[in-house]
Every structure is written in structure tokens, then in C-alpha cells.
mmCIF file of N, CA and C in Angstrom:
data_model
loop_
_atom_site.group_PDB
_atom_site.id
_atom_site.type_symbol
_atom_site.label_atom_id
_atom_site.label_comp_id
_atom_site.label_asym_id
_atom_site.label_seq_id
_atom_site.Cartn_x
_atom_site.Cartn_y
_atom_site.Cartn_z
ATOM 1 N N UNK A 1 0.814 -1.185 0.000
ATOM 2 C CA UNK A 1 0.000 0.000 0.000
ATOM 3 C C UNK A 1 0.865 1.259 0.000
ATOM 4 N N UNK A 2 2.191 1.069 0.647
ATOM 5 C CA UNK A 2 2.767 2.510 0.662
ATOM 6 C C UNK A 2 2.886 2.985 -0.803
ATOM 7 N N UNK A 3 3.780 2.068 -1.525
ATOM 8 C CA UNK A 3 4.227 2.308 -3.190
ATOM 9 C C UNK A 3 2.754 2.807 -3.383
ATOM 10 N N UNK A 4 1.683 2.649 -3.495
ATOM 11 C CA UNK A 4 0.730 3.207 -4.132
ATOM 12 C C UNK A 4 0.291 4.382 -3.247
ATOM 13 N N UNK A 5 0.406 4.570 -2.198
ATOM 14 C CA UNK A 5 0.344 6.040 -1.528
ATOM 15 C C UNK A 5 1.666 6.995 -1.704
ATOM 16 N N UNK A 6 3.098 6.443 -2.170
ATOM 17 C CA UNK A 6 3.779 7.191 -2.463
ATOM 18 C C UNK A 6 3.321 7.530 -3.798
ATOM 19 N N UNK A 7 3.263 6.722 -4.895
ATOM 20 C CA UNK A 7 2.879 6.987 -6.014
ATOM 21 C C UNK A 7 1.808 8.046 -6.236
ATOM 22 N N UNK A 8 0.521 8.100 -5.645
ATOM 23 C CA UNK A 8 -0.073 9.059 -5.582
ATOM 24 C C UNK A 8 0.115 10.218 -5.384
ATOM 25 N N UNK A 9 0.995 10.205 -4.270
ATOM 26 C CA UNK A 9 1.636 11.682 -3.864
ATOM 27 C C UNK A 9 2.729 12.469 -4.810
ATOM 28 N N UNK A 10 3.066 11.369 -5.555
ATOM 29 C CA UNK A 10 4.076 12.117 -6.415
ATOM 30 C C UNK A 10 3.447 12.230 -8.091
ATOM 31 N N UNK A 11 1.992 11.743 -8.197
ATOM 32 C CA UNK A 11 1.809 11.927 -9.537
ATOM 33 C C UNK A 11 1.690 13.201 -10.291
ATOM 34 N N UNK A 12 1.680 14.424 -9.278
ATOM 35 C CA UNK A 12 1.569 15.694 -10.265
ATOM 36 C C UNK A 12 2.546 16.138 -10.323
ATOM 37 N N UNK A 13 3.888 15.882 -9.494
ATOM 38 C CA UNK A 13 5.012 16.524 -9.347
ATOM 39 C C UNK A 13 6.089 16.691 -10.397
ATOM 40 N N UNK A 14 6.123 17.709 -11.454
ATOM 41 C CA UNK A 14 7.513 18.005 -12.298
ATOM 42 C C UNK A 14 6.655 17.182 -13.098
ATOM 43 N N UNK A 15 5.818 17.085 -13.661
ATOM 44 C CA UNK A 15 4.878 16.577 -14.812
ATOM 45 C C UNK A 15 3.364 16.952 -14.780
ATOM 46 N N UNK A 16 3.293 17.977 -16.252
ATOM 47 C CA UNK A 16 1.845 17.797 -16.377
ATOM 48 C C UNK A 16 1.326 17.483 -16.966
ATOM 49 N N UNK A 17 1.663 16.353 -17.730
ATOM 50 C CA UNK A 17 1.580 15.904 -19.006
ATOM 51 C C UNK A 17 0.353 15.016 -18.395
ATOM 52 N N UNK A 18 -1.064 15.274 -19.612
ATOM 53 C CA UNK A 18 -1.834 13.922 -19.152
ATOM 54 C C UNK A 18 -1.380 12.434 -19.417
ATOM 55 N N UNK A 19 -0.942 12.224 -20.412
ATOM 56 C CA UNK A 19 0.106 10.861 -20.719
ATOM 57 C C UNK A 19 0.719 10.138 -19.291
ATOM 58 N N UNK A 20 1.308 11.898 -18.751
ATOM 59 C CA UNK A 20 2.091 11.092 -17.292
ATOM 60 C C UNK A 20 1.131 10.513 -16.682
ATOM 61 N N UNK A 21 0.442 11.327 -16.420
ATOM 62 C CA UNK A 21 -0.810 10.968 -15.027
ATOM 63 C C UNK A 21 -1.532 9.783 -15.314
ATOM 64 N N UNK A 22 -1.770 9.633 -16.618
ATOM 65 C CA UNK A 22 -2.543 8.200 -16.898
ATOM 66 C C UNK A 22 -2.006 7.306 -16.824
ATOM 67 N N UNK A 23 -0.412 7.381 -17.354
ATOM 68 C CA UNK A 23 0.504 6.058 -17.010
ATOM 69 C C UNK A 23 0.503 5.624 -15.652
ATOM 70 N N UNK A 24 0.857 6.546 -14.911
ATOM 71 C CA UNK A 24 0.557 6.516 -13.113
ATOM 72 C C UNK A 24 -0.613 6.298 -12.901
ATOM 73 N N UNK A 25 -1.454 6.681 -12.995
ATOM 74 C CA UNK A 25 -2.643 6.194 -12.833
ATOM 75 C C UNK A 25 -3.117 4.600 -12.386
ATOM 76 N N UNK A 26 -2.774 4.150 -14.242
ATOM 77 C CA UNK A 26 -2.575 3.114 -14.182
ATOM 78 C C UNK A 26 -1.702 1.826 -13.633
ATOM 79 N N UNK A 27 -0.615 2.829 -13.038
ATOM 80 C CA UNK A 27 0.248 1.807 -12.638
ATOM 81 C C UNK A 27 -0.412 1.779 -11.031
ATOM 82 N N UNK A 28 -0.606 2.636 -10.851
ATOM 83 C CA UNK A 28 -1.611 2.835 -9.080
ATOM 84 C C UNK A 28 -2.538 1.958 -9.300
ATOM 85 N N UNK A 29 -3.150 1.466 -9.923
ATOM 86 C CA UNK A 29 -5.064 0.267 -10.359
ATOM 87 C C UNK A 29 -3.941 -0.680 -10.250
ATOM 88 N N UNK A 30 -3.118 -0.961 -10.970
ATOM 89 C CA UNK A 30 -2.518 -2.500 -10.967
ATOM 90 C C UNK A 30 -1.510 -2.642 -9.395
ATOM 91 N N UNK A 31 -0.738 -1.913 -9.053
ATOM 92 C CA UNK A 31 -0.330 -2.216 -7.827
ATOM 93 C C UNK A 31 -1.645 -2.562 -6.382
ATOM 94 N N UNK A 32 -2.425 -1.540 -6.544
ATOM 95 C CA UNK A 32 -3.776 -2.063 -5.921
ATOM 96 C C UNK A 32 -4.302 -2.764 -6.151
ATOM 97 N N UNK A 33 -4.526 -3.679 -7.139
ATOM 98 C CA UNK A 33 -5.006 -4.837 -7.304
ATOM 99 C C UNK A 33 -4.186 -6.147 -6.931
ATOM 100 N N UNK A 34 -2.655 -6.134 -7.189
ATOM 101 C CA UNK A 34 -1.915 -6.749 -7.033
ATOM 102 C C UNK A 34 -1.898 -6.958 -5.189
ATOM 103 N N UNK A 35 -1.728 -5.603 -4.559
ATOM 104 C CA UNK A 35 -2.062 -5.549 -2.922
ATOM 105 C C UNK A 35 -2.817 -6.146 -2.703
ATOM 106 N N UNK A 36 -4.386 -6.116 -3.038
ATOM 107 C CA UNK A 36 -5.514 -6.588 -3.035
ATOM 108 C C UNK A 36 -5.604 -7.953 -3.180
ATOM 109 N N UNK A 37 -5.017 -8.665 -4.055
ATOM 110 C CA UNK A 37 -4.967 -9.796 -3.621
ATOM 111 C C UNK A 37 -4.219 -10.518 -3.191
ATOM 112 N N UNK A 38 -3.584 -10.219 -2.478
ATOM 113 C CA UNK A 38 -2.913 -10.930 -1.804
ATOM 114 C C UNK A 38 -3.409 -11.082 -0.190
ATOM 115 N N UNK A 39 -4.184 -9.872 0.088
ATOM 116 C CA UNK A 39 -4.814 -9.388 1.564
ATOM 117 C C UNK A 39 -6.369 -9.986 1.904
ATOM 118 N N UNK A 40 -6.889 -10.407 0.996
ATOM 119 C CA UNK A 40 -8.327 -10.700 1.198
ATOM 120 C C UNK A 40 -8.299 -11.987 2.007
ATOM 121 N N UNK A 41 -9.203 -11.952 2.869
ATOM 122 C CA UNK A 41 -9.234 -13.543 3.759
ATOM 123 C C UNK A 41 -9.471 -14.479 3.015
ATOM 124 N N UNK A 42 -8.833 -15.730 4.016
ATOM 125 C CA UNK A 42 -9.773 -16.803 3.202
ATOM 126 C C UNK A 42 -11.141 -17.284 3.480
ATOM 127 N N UNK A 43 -11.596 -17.495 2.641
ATOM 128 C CA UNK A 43 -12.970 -18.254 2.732
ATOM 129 C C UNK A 43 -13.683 -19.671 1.979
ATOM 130 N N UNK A 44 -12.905 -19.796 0.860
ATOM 131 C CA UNK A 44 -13.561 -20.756 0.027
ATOM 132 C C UNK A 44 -12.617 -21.994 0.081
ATOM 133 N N UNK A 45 -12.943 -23.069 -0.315
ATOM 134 C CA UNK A 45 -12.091 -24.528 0.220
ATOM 135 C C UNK A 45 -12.305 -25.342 -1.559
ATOM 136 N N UNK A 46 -11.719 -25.287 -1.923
ATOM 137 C CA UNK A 46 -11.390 -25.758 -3.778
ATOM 138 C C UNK A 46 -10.643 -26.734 -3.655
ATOM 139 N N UNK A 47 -10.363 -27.213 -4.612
ATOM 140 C CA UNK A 47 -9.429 -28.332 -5.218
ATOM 141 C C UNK A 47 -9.123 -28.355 -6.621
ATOM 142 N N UNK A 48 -7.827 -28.328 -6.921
ATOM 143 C CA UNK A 48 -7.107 -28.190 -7.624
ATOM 144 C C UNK A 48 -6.342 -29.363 -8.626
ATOM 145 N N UNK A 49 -6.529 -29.832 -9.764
ATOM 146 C CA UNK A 49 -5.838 -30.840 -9.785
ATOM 147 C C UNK A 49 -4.812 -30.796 -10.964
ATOM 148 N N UNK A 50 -3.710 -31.351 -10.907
ATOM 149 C CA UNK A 50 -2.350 -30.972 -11.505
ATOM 150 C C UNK A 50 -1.412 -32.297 -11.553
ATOM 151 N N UNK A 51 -1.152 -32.585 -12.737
ATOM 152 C CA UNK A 51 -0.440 -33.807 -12.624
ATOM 153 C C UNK A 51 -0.972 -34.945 -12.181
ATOM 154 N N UNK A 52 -2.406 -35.235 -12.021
ATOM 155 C CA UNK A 52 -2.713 -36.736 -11.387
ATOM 156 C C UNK A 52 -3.062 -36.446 -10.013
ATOM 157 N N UNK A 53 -2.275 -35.453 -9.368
ATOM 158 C CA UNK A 53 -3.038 -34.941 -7.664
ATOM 159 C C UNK A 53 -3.661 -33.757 -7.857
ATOM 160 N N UNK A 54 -4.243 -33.725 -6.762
ATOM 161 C CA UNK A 54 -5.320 -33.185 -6.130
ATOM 162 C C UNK A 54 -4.882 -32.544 -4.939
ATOM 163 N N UNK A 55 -5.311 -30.964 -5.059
ATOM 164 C CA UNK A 55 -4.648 -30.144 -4.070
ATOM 165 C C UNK A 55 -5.735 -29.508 -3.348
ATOM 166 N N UNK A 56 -6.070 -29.639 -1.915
ATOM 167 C CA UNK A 56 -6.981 -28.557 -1.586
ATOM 168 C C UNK A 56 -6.330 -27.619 -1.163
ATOM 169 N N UNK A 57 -6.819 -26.296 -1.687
ATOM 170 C CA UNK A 57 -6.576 -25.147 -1.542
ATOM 171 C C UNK A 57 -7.827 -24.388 -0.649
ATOM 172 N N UNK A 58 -7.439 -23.367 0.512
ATOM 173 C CA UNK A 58 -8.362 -22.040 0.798
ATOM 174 C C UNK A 58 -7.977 -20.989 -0.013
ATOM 175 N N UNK A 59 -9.391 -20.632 -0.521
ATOM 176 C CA UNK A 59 -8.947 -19.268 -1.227
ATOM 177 C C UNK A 59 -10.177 -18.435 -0.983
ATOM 178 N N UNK A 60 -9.861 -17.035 -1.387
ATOM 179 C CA UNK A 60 -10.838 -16.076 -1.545
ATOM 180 C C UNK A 60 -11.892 -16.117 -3.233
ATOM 181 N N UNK A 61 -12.546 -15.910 -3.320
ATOM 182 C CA UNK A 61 -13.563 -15.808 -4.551
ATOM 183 C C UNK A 61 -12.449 -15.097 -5.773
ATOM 184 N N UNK A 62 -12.157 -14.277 -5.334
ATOM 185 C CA UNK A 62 -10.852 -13.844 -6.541
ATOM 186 C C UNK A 62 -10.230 -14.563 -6.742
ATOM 187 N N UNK A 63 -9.685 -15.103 -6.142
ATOM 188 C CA UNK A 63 -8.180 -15.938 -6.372
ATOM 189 C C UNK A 63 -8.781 -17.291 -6.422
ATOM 190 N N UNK A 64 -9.677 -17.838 -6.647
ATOM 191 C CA UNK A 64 -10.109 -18.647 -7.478
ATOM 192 C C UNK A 64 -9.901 -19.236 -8.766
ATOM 193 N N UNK A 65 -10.118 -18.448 -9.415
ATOM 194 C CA UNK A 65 -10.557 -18.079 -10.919
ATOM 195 C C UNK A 65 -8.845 -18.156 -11.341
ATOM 196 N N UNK A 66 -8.298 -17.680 -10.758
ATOM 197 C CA UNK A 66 -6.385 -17.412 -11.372
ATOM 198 C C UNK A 66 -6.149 -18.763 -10.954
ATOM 199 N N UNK A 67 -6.478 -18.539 -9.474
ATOM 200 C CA UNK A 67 -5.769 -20.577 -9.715
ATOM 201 C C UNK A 67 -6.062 -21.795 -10.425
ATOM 202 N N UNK A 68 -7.237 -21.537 -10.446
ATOM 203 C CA UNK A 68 -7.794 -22.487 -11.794
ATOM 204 C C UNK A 68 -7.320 -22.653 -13.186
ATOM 205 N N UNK A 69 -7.255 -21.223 -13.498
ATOM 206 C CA UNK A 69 -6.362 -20.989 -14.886
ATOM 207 C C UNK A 69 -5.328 -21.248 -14.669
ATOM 208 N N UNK A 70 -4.894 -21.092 -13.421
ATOM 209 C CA UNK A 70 -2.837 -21.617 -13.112
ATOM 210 C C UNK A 70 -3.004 -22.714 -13.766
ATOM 211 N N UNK A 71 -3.812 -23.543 -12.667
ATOM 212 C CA UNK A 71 -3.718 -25.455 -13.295
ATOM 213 C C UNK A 71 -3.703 -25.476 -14.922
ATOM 214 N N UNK A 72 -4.321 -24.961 -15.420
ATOM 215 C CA UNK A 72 -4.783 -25.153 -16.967
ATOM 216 C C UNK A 72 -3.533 -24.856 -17.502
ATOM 217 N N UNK A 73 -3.107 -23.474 -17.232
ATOM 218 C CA UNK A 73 -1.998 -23.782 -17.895
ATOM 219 C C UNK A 73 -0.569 -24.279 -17.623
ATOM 220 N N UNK A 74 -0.763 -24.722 -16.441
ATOM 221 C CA UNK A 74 0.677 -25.827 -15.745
ATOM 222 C C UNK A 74 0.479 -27.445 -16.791
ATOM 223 N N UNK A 75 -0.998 -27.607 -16.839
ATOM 224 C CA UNK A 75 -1.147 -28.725 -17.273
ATOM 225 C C UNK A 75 -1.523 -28.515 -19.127
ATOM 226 N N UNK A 76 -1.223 -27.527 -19.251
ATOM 227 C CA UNK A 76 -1.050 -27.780 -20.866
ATOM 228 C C UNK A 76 0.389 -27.288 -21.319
ATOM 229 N N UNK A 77 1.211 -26.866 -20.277
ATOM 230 C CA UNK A 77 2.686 -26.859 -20.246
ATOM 231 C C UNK A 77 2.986 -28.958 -20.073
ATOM 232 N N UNK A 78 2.629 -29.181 -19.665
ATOM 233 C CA UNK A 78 2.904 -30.636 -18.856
ATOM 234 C C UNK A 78 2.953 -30.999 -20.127
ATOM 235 N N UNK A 79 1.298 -31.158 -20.895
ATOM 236 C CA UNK A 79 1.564 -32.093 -22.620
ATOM 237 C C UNK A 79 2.224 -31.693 -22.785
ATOM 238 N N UNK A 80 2.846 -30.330 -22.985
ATOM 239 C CA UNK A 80 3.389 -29.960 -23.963
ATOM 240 C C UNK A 80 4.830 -30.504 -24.021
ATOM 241 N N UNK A 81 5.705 -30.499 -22.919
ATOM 242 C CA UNK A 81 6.797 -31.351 -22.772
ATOM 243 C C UNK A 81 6.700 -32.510 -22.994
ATOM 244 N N UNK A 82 6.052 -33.389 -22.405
ATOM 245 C CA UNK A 82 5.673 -35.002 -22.451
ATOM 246 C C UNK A 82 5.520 -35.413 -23.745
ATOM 247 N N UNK A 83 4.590 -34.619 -25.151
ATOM 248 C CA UNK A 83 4.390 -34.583 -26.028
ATOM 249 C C UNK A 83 5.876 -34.295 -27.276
ATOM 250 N N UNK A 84 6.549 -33.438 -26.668
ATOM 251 C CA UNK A 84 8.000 -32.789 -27.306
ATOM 252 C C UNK A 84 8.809 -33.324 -27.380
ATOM 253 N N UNK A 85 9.274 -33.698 -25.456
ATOM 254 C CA UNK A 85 10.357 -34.344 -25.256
ATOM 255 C C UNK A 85 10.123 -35.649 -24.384
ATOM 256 N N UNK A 86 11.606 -36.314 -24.359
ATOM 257 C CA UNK A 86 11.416 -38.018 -24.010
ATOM 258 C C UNK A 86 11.565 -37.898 -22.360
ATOM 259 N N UNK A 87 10.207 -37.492 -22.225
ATOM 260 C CA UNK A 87 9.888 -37.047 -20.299
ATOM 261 C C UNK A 87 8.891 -38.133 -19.938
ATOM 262 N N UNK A 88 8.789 -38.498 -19.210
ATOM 263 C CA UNK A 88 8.540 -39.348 -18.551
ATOM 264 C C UNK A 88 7.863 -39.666 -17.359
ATOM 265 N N UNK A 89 8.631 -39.247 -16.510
ATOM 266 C CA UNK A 89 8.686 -39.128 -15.075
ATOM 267 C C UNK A 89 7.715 -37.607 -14.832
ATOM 268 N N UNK A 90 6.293 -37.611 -14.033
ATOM 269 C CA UNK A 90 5.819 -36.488 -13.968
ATOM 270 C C UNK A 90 6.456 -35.228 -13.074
ATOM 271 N N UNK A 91 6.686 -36.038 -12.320
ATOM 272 C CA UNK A 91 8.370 -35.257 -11.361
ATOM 273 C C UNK A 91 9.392 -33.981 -12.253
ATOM 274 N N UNK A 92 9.889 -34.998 -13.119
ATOM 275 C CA UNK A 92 10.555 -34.194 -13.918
ATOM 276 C C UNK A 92 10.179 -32.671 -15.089
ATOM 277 N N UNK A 93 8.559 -33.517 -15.998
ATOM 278 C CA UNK A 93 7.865 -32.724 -16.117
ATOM 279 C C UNK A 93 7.463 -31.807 -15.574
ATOM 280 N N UNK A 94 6.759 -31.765 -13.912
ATOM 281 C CA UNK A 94 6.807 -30.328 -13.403
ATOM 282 C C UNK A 94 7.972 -29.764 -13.011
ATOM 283 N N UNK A 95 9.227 -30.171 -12.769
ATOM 284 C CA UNK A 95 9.946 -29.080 -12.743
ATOM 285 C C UNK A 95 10.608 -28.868 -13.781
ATOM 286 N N UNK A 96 10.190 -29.566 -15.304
ATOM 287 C CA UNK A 96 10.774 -28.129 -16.152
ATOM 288 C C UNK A 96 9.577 -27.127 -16.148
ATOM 289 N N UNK A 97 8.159 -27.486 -15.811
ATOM 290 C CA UNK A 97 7.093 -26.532 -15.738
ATOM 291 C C UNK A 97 7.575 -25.455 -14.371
ATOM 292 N N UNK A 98 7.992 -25.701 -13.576
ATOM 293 C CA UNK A 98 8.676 -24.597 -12.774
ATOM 294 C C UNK A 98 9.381 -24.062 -12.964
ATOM 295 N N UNK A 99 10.612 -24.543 -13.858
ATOM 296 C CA UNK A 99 11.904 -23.894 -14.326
ATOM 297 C C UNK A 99 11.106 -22.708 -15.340
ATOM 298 N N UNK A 100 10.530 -22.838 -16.380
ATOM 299 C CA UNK A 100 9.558 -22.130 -17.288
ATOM 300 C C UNK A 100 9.145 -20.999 -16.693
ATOM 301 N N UNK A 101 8.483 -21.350 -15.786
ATOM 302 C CA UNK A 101 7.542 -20.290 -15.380
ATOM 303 C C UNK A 101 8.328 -19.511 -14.253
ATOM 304 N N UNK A 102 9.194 -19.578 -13.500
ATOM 305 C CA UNK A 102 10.025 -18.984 -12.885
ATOM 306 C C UNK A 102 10.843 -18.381 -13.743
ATOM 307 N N UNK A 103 11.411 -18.690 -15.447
ATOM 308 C CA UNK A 103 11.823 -17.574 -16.055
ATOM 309 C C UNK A 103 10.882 -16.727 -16.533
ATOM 310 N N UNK A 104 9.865 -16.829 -16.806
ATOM 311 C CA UNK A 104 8.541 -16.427 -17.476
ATOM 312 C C UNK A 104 8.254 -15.139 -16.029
ATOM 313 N N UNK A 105 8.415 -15.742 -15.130
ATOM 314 C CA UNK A 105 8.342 -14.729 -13.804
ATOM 315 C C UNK A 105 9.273 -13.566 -14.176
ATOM 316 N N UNK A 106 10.622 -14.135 -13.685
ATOM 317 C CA UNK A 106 11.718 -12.939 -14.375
ATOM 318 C C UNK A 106 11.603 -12.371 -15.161
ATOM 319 N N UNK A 107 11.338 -12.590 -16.039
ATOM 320 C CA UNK A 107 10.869 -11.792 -17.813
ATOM 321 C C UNK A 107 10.374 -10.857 -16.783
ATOM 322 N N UNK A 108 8.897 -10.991 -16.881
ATOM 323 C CA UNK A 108 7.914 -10.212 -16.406
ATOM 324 C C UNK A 108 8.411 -8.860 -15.326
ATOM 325 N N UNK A 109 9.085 -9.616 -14.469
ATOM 326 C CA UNK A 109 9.332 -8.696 -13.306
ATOM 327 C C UNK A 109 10.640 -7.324 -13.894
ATOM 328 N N UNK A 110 11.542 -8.481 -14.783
ATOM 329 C CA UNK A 110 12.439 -7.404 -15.172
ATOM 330 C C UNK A 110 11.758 -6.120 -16.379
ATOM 331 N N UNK A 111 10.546 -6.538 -16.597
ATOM 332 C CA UNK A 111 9.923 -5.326 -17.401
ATOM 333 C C UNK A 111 9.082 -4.419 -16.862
ATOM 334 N N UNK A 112 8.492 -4.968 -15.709
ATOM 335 C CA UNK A 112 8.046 -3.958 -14.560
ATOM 336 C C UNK A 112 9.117 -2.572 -13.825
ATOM 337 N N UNK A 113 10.272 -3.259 -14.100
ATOM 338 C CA UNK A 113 11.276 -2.269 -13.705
ATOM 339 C C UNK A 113 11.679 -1.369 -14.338
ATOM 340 N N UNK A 114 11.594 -2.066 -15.911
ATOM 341 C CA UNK A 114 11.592 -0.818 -16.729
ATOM 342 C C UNK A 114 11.217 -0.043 -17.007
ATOM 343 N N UNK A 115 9.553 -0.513 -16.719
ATOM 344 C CA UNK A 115 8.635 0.848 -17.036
ATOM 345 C C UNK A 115 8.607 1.476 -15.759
ATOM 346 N N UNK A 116 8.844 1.129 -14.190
ATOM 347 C CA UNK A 116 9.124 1.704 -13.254
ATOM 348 C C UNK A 116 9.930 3.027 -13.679
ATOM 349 N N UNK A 117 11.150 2.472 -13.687
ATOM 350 C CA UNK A 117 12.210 3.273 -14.245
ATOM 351 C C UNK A 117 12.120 4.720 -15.678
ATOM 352 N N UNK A 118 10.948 4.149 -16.469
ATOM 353 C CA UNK A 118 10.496 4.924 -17.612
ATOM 354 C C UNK A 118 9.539 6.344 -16.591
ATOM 355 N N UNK A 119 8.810 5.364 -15.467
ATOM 356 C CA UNK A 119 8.079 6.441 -14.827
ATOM 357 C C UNK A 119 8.306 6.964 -13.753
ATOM 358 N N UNK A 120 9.814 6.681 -13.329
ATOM 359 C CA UNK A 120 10.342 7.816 -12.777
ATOM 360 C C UNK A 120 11.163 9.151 -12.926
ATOM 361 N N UNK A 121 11.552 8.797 -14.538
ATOM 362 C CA UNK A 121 12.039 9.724 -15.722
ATOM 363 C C UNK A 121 10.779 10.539 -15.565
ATOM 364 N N UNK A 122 9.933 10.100 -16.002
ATOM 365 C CA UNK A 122 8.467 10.858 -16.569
ATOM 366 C C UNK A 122 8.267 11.850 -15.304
ATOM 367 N N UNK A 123 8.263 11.387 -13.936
ATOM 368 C CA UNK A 123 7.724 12.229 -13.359
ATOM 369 C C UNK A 123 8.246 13.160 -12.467
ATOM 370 N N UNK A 124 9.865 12.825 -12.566
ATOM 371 C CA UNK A 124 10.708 14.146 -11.937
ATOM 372 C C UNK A 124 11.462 14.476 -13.587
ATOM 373 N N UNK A 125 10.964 14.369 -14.687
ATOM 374 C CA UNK A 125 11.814 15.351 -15.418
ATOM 375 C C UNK A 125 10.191 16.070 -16.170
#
């Protein structure tokens, strides 16, 4: 919550460009959402299934819906190796599905920084 209360506080500063403010803007909705879920209680009791097991999970009504789609696409990463390469062992299969998606993480995160970085240009120059 702070990053998005600092962010706020600094969105008019040394920029008046509407471009700026909307980029910030927007980057304020997605950090709050991102906060947001991570903070909501639990309440709901699901199950998950991935590889042949079955996971119960507590979750909130939001975070539902993402974990579900997680599975889907952990498990159409899964064919997709098993199908490619001479894998075998489901063991092995999920952790090249972890190795994947933990670079797929990095990607991601190292481009968040950039545009961080783009919008801190933007809003002290």
C-alpha cells in the first residue's frame, strides 16, 4: 500500500503531461489490485488438480478463478513437454514446468522495472 500512496503523492510533481498521469494512474489500479490480492481472507475450500493430484486449496472468490487458470496452464505446459520431449517421469515434467515459469516470472518482473524506471524519468523530469 505505501508504493501506491507514495505513487499518488508524487503523480503531479515536475509533470503535467496527461500521458504522465494516466501512465501513473494506471500503474496505481494495478499495484492495488496486485495488494488486493494478496490481503483478502480466506474463505472458500477448492481443489485443484495438476499432474494426477489433487490439491486442496483455501482461497478467496478472486483468487479462485487465477488458480484455476494456473492449473490449466501448468497442465497444458505438462503435454506440452511429455508430447516434445522423451519425459517421462511427472516429477521431472513439473519441474521443467517450474523452471519455465520462474523464467517467465523474471521476464515479467524485469519489465516492470523498466517501465518503473520509464516512470520515474516521466515524473521528476
Amino acid at each position: 500500500m505505501e508504493a501506491a500512496k507514495t505513487a499518488k503523492s508524487i503523480k503531479g510533481v515536475g509533470q503535467s503531461s496527461t500521458k504522465a498521469k494516466t501512465q501513473i494512474d494506471k500503474l496505481i489500479a494495478e499495484i492495488d489490485a496486485c495488494l488486493e490480492f494478496y490481503h483478502y481472507p480466506k474463505n472458500a475450500k477448492i481443489k485443484i488438480s495438476i499432474g494426477d493430484r489433487v490439491y486442496p486449496l483455501s482461497v478467496t472468490e478472486g483468487q479462485e478463478a487465477f488458480l484455476r487458470d494456473s492449473a490449466k496452464q501448468i497442465e497444458k505446459m505438462m503435454k506440452h513437454y511429455e508430447q516434445n520431449y522423451a519425459v517421462q517421469d511427472k516429477q521431472d515434467v513439473l519441474a521443467m514446468c517450474a523452471l519455465q515459469l520462474a523464467l517467465q516470472l523474471r521476464q515479467e518482473g524485469e519489465k516492470v522495472v523498466k517501465v518503473l524506471m520509464k516512470l520515474k524519468k516521466i515524473t521528476y523530469y
